[in-house]
Short mmCIF file of C-alpha atoms in Angstrom, two decimals:
data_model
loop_
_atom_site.label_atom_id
_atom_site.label_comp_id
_atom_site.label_asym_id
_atom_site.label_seq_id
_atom_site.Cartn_x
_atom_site.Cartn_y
_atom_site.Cartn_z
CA UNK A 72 30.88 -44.61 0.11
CA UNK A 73 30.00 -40.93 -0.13
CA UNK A 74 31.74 -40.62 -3.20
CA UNK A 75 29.63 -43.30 -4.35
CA UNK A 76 26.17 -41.27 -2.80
CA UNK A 77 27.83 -38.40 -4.75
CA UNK A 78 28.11 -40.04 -8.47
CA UNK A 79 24.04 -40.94 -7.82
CA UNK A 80 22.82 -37.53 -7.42
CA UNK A 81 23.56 -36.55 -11.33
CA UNK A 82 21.73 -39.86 -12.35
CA UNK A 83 19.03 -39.69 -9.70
CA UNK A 84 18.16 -36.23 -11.07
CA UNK A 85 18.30 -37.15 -14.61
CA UNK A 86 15.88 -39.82 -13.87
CA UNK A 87 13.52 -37.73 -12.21
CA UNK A 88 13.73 -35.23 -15.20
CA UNK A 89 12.77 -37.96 -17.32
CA UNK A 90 9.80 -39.16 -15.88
CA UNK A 91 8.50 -35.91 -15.85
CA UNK A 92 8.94 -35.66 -19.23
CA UNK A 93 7.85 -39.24 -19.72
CA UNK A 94 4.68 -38.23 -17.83
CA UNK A 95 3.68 -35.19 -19.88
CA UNK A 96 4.68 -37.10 -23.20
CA UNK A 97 2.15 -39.90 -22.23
CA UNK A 98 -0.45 -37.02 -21.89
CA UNK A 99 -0.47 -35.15 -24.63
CA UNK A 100 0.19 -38.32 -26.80
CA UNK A 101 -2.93 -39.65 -24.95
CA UNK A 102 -4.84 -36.49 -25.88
CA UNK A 103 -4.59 -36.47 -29.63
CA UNK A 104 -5.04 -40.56 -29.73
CA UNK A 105 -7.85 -40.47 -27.84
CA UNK A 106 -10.04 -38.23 -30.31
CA UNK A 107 -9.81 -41.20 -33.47
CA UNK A 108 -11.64 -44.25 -31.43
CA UNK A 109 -14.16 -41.75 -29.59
CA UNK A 110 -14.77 -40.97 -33.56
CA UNK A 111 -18.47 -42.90 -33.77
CA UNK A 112 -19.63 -41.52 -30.02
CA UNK A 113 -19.33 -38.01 -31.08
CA UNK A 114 -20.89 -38.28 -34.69
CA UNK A 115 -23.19 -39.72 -32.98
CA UNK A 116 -24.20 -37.44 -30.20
CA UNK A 117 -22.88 -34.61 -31.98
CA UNK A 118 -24.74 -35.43 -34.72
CA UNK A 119 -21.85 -34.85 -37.26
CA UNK A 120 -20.67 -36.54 -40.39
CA UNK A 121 -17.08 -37.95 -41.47
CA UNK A 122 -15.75 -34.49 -42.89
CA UNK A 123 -16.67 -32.75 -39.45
CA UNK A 124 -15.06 -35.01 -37.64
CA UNK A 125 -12.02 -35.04 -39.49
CA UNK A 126 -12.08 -30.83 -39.09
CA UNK A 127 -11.77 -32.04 -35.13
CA UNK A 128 -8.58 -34.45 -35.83
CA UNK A 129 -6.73 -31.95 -38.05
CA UNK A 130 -7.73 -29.17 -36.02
CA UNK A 131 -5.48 -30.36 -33.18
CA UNK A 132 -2.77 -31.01 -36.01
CA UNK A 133 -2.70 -27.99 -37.92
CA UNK A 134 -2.91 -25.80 -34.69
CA UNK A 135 0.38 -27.73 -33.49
CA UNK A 136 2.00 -26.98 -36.81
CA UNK A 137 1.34 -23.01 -36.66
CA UNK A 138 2.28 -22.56 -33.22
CA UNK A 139 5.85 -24.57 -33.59
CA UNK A 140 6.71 -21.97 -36.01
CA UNK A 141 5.84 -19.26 -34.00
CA UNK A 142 7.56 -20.42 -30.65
CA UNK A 143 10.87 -21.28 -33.22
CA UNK A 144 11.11 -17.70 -33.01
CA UNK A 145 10.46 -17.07 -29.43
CA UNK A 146 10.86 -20.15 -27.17
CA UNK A 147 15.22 -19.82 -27.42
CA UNK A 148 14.53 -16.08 -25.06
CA UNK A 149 12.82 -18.12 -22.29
CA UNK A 150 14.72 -20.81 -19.56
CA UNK A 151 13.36 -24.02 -20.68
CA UNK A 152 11.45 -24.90 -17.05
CA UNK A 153 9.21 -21.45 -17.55
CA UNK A 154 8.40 -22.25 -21.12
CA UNK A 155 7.52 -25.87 -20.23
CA UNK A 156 5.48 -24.87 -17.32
CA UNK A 157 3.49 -22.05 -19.24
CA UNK A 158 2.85 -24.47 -22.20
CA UNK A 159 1.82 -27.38 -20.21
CA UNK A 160 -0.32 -25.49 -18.25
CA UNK A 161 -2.07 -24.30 -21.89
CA UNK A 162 -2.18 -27.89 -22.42
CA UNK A 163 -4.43 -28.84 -19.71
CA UNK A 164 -6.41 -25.94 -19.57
CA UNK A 165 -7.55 -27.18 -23.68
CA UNK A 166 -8.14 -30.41 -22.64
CA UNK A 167 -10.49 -29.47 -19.75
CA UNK A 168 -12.05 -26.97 -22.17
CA UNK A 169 -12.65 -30.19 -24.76
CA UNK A 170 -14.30 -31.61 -21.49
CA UNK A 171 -16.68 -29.30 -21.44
CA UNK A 172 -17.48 -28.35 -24.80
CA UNK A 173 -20.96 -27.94 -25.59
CA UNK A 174 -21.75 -27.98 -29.36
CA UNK A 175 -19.36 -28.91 -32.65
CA UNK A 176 -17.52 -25.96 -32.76
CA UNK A 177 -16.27 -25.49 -29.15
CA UNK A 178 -15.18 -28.60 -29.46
CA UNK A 179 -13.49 -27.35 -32.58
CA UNK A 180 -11.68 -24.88 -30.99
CA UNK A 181 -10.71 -26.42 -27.75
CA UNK A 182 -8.95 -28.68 -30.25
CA UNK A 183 -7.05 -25.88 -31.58
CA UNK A 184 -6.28 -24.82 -28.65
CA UNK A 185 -5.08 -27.83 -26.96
CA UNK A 186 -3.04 -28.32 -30.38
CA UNK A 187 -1.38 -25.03 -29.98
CA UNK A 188 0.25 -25.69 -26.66
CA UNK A 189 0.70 -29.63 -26.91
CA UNK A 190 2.22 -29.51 -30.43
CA UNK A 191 5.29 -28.16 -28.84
CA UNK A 192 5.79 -29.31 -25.84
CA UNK A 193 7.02 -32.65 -27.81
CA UNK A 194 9.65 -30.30 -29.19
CA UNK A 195 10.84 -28.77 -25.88
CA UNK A 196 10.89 -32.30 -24.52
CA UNK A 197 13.74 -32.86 -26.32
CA UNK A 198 15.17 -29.73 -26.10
CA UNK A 199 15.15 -30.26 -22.76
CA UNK A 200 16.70 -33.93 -22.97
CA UNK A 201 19.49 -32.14 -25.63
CA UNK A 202 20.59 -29.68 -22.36
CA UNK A 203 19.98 -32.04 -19.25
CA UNK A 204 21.38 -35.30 -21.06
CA UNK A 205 24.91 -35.27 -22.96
CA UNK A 206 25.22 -37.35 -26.35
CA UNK A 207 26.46 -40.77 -24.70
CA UNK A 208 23.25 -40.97 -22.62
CA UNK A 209 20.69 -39.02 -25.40
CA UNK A 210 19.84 -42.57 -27.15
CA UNK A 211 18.75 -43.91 -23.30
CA UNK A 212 16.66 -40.99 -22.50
CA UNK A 213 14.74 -40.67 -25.74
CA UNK A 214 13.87 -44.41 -25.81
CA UNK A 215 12.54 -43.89 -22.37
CA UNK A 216 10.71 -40.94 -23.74
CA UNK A 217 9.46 -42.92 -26.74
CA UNK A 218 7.39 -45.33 -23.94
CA UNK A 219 4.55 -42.46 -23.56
CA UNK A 220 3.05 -43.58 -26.64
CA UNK A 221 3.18 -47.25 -25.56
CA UNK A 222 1.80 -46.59 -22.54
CA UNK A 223 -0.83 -44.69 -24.85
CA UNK A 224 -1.63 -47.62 -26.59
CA UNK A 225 -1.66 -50.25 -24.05
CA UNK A 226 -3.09 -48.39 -20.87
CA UNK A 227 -4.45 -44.85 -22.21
CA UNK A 228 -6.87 -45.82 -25.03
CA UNK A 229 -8.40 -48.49 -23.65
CA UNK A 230 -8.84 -46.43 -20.59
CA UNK A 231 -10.51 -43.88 -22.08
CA UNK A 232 -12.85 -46.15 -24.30
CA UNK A 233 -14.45 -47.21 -21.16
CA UNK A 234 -14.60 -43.71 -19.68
CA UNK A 235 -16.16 -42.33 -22.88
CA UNK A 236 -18.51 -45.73 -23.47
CA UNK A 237 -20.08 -45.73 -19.87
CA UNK A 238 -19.40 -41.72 -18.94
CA UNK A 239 -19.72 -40.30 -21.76
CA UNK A 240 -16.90 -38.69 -24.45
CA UNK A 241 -16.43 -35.65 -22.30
CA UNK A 242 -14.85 -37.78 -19.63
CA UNK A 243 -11.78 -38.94 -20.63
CA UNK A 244 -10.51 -35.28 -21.17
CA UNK A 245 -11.38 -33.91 -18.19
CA UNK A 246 -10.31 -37.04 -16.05
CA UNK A 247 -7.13 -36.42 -18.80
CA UNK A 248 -6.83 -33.00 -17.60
CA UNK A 249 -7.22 -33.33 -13.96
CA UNK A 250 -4.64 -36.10 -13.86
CA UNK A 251 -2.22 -33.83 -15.55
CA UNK A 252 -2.44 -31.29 -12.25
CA UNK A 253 0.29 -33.08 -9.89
CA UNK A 254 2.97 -33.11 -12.70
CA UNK A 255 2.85 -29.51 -13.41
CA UNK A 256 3.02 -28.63 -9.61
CA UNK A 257 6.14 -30.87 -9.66
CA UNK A 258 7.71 -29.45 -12.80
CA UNK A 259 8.72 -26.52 -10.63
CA UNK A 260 11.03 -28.84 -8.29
CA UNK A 261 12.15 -31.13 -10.55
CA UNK A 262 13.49 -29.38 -13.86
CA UNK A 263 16.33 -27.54 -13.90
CA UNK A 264 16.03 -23.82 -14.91
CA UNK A 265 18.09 -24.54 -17.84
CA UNK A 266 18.55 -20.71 -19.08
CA UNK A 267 22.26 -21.16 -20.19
CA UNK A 268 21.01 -20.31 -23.68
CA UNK A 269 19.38 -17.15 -22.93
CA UNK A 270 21.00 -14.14 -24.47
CA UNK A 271 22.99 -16.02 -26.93
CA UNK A 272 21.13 -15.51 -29.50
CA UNK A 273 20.41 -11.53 -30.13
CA UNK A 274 18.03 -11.55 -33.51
CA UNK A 275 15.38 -14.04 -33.03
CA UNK A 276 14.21 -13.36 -36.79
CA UNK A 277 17.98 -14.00 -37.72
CA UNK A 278 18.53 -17.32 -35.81
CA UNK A 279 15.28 -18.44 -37.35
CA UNK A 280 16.78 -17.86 -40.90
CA UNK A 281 19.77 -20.29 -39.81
CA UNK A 282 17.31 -22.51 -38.46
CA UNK A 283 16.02 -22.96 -41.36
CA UNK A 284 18.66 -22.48 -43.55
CA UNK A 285 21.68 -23.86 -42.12
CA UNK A 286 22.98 -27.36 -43.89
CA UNK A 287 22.84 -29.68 -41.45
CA UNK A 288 19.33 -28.28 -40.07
CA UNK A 289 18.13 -28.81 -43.75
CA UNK A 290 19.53 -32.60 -43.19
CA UNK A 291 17.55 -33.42 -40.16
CA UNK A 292 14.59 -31.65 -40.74
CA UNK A 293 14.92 -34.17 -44.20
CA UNK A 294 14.98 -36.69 -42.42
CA UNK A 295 12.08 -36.03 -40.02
CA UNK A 296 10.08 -35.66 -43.23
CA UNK A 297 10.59 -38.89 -44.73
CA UNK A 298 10.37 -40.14 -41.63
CA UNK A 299 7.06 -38.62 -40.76
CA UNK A 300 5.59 -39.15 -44.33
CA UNK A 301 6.50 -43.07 -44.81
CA UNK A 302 4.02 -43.22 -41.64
CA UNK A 303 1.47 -41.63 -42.59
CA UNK A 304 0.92 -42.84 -45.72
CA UNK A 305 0.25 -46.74 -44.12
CA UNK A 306 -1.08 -46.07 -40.45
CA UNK A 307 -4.37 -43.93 -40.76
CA UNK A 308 -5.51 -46.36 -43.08
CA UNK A 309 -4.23 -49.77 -41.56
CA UNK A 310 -7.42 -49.83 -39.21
CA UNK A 311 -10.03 -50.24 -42.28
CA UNK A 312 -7.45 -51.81 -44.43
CA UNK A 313 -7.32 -55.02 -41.73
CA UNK A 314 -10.97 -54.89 -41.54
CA UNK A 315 -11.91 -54.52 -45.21
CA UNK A 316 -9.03 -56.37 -47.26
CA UNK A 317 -7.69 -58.84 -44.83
CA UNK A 318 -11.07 -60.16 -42.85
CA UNK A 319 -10.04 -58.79 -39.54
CA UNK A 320 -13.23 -58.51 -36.81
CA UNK A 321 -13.41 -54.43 -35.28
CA UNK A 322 -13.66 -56.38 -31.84
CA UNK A 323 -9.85 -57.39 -32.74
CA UNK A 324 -8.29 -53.62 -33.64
CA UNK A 325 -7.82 -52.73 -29.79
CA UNK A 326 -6.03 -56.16 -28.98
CA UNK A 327 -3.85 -55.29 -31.98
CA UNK A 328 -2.85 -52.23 -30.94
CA UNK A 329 -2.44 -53.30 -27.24
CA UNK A 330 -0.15 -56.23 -28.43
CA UNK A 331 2.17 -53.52 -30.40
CA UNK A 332 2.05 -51.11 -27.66
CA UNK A 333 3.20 -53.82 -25.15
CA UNK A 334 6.29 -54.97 -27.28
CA UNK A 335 6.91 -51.19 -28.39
CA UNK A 336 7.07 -50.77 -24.24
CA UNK A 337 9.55 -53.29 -23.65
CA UNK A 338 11.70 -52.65 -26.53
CA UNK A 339 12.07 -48.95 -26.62
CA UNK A 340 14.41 -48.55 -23.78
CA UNK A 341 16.28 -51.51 -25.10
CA UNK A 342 16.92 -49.77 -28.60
CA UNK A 343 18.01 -46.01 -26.65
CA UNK A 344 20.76 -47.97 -25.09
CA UNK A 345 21.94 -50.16 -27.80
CA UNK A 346 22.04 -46.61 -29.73
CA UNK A 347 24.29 -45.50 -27.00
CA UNK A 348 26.23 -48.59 -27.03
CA UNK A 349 26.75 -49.53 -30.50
CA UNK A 350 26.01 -45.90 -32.00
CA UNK A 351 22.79 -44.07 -33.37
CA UNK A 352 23.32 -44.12 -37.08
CA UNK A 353 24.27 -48.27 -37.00
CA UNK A 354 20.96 -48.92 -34.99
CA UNK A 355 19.33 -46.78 -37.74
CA UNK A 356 20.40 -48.55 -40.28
CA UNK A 357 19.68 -51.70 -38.93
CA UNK A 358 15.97 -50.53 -37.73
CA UNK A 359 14.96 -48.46 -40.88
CA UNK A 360 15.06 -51.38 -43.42
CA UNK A 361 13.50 -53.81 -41.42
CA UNK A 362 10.68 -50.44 -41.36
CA UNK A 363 10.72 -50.37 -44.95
CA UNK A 364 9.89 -54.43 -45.29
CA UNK A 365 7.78 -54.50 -42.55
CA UNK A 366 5.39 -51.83 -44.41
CA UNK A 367 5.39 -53.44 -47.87
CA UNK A 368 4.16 -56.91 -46.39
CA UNK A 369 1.34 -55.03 -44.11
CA UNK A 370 0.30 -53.35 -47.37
CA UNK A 371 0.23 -56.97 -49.43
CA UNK A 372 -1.75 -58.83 -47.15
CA UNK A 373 -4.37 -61.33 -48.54
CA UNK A 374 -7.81 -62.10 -47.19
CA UNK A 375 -7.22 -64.69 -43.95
CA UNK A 376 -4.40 -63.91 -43.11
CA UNK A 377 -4.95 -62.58 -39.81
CA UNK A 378 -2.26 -63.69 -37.82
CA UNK A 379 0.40 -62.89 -39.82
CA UNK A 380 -1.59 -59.36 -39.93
CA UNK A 381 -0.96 -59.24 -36.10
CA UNK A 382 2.22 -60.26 -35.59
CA UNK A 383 3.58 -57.90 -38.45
CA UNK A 384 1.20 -54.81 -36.82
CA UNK A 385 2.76 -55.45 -34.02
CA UNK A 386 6.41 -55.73 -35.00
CA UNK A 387 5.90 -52.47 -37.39
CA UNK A 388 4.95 -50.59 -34.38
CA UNK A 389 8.05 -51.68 -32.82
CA UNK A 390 10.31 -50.84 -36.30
CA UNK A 391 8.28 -47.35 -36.60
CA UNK A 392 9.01 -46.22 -33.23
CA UNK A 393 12.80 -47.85 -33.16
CA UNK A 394 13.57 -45.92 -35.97
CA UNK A 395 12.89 -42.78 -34.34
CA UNK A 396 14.81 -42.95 -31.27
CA UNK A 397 18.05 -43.02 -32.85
CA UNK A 398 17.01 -40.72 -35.30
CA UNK A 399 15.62 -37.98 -33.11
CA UNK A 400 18.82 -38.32 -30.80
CA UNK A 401 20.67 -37.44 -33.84
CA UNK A 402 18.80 -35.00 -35.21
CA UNK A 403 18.65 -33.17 -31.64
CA UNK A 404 22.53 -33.62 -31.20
CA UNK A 405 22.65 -31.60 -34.94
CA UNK A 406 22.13 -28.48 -33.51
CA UNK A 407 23.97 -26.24 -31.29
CA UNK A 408 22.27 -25.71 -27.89
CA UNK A 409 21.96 -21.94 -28.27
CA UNK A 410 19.38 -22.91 -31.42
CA UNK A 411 18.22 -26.14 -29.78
CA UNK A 412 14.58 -24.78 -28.71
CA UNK A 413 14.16 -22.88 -32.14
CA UNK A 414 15.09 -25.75 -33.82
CA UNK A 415 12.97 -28.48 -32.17
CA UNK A 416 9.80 -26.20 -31.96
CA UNK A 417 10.50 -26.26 -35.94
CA UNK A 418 10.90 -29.95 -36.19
CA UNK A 419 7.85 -30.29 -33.94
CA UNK A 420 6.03 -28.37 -36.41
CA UNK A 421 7.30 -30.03 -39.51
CA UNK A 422 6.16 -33.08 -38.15
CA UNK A 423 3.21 -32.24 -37.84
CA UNK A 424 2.21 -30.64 -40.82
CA UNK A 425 3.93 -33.22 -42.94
CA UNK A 426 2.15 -36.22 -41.03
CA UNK A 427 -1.23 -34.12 -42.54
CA UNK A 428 0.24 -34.00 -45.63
CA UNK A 429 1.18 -38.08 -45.81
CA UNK A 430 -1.94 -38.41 -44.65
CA UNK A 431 -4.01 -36.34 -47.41
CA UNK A 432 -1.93 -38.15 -50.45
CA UNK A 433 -2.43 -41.21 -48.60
CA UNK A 434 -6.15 -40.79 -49.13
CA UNK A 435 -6.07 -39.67 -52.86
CA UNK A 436 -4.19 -42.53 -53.62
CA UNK A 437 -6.61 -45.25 -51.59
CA UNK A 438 -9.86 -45.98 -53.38
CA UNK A 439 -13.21 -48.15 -52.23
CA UNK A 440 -13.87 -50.98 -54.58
CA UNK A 441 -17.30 -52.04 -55.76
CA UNK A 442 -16.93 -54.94 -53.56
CA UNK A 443 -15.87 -52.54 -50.44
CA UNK A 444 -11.86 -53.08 -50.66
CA UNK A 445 -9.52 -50.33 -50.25
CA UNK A 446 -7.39 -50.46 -53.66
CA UNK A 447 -4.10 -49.21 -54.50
CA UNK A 448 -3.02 -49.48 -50.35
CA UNK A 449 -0.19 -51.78 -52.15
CA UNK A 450 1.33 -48.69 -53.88
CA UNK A 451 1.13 -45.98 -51.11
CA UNK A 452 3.01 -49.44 -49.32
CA UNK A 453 6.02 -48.86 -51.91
CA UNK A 454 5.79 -44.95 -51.57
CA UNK A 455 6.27 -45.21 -47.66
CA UNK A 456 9.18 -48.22 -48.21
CA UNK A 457 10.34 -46.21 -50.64
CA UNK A 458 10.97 -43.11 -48.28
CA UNK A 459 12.10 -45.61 -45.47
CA UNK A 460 15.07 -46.50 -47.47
CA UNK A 461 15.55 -43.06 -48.42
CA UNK A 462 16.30 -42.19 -44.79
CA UNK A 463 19.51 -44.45 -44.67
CA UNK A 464 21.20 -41.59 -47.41
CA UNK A 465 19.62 -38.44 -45.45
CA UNK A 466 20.90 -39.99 -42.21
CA UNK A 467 24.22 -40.62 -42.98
CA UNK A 468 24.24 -37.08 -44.12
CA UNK A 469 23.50 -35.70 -40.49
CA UNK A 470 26.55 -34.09 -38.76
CA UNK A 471 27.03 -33.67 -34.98
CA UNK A 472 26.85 -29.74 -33.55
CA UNK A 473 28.41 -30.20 -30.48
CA UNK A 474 31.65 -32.09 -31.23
CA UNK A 475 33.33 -31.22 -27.16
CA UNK A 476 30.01 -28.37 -26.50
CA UNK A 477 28.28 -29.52 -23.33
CA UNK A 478 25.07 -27.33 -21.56
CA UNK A 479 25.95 -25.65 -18.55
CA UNK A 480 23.18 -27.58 -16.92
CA UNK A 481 25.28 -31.17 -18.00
CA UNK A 482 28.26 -29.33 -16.86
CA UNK A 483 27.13 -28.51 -13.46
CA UNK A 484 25.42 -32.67 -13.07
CA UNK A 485 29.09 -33.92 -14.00
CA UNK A 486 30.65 -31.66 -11.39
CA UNK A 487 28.70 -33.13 -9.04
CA UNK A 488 30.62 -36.04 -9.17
CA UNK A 489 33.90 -34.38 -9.09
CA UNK A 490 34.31 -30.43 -7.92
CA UNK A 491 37.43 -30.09 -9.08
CA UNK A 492 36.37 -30.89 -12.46
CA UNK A 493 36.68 -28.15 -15.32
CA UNK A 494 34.15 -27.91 -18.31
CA UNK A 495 36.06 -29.35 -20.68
CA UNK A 496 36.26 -32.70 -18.53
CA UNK A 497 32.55 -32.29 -17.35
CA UNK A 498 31.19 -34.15 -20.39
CA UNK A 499 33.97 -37.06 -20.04
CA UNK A 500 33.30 -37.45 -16.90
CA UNK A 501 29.60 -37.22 -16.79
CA UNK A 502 29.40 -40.33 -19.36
CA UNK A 503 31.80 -42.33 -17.18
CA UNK A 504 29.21 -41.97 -14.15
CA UNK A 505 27.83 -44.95 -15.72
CA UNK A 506 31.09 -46.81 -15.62
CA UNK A 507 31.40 -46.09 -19.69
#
């Protein structure tokens, strides 16, 4: 029986990792949703046009992508709980700011600012899940991860459109912002220091050329782009494209989000563990295609044909977030812990700045019609296929890092079960506290 009590503890404390993580995830994903259905509320009251309020969506994104490159450089000399505190703590202190902006461009620049620190805390998340979590349980824990932005979508938004509609814009932040307090006075207690990787790495400028440089870091960061891009291309514009093209009523758009946030929320956990089950790269290539179809029939649609508009929203959502669990527990098992932070700071930037950039060529391509249609959404439908597929070659290319490397943080969660275990048994035995 106590050994029994004794095999818990590693899982118990991986689970309360997670749903820290889990918890900050769902707020910062919250934060930068949020901004795109307040979008008529603050032209209105802040008496701005479509190009000024599109300075207050990218702001967020472009600040995100600046400061991942920056902390690639710096975030590897700091334990992982210290960075994660400090940057969470930015986090919330932007989003109060955005709370209480007074004109345009405070608002501008609380953006910025809350861009800066939340654009890579989703990188450190799963730095933090690549130290605490070893490769047989990565799939599970970044599919649990991936259920902040269904939460987001099926709980968040629609929260904060009634905050906003009956309180006024300002509120959802700062009720955002106050929320956040009791996680970051837990984050002290509940993640592990996770410093193991601290004076590894001796020239930060140097381990950010093989960052960026190294082979298999070229692969994943690859993939992340096509990834990213084949997104971006569709989903910005899906919204109008529903509306204008298909006959979709605006009353409809938050049911059809909710719908794909629900069924993204029940199946994300189920694709993390059939990745650890059956393998990442076979539930890729299982998930991406189905992606790739998924977006050329949402970008086909005729006039009327609303419900098959729903049901395929809402199993796209699904595909597009699939796809990335397995993929993002790849790409973060690519990398060798001592470069892990670097490395996802980098991705987390890349992301970012390539989501803009699907997003711009996206709109050159879309035109308005005479008649008020979007045109040409059926090729940027085949771009973002196109790409899709293309991720099944730049997958297969990925290579694992850390063949038999485990974190000293896994190691010392596997001894737990078993102190006379050495480090090269901790990861064997830390995946067989499951019964694997």
């Amino acid at each position: 029986m106590g050994a029994e009590n004794d095999s818990d503890k590693p899982q118990n404390h991986e689970r309360i990792v997670l749903l820290i993580l889990a918890a900050v995830q769902f707020a910062t994903i919250l934060d930068f949703m949020i901004v795109m259905p307040l979008g008529p509320q603050l032209m209105r009251k802040l008496q701005i046009g479509p190009t000024e309020f599109g300075l207050i969506v990218s702001s967020y994104t472009f600040a995100a992508g600046i400061a991942g490159l920056v902390a690639s450089v710096v975030v590897d000399r700091f334990a992982r709980r210290s960075a994660f505190i400090a940057l969470y703590a930015g986090f919330l202190i932007g989003t109060l700011l955005c709370g209480f902006a007074p004109n345009y461009w405070a608002l501008v620049l609380a953006r910025t600012i809350t861009g800066a620190f939340g654009g890579i805390l989703g990188g450190l998340s799963m730095a933090i899940i690549g130290d605490v979590f070893p490769e047989c349980r990565r799939g599970r824990a970044t599919g649990s991860l991936m259920t902040g932005f269904a939460l987001a979508s099926v709980a968040g938004v629609p929260l904060g459109l009634v905050l906003g509609t009956n309180f006024g814009w300002q509120i959802p932040f700062i009720v955002l912002a106050v929320a956040g307090i009791p996680t970051l006075l837990l984050v002290p207690y509940a993640l592990p220091k996770l410093d193991a990787h601290i004076g590894e790495i001796k020239h930060p400028i140097r381990s950010l050329g093989t960052v960026f440089f190294h082979d298999n870091h070229l692969n994943a960061f690859a993939l992340i782009v096509a990834l990213t891009v084949s997104s971006f291309l569709v989903f910005p514009f899906l919204s109008a494209y529903l509306v204008k093209n298909v006959g979709m009523q605006e009353q409809q758009l938050p049911l059809v989000y909710i719908l794909g946030g629900v069924l993204t929320l029940i199946a994300a956990p189920v694709v993390g563990r059939m990745s650890d089950q059956y393998g990442k790269l076979r539930v890729f290539r299982v998930i991406a295609p189905a992606s790739a179809t998924l977006l050329l029939i949402i970008t086909h649609l005729n006039s009327g044909s609303t419900l098959v508009a729903i049901i395929v929203f809402g199993c796209l959502m699904v595909c597009n977030v699939g796809r990335m669990i397995p993929a993002m527990a790849m790409v973060t098992s690519s990398v060798e812990p001592k470069y892990r932070g670097a490395f996802l700071s980098a991705n987390s930037s890349i992301q970012h700045v390539t989501g803009g950039f699907g997003a711009y060529v996206g709109g050159l391509i879309v035109v308005e019609t005479k008649e008020g249609l979007l045109g040409y959404f059926n090729v940027v439908g085949w771009i973002a296929a196109s790409l899709a597929f293309a991720s099944l070659w730049l997958a297969g290319r990925l290579r694992p890092a850390e063949a038999n490397a485990v974190s000293a943080e896994v190691i010392s969660l596997a001894a737990a079960a078993d102190a006379s275990v050495d480090a090269s048994e901790a990861l064997v035995v830390h995946c067989e506290l499951e019964g694997r």
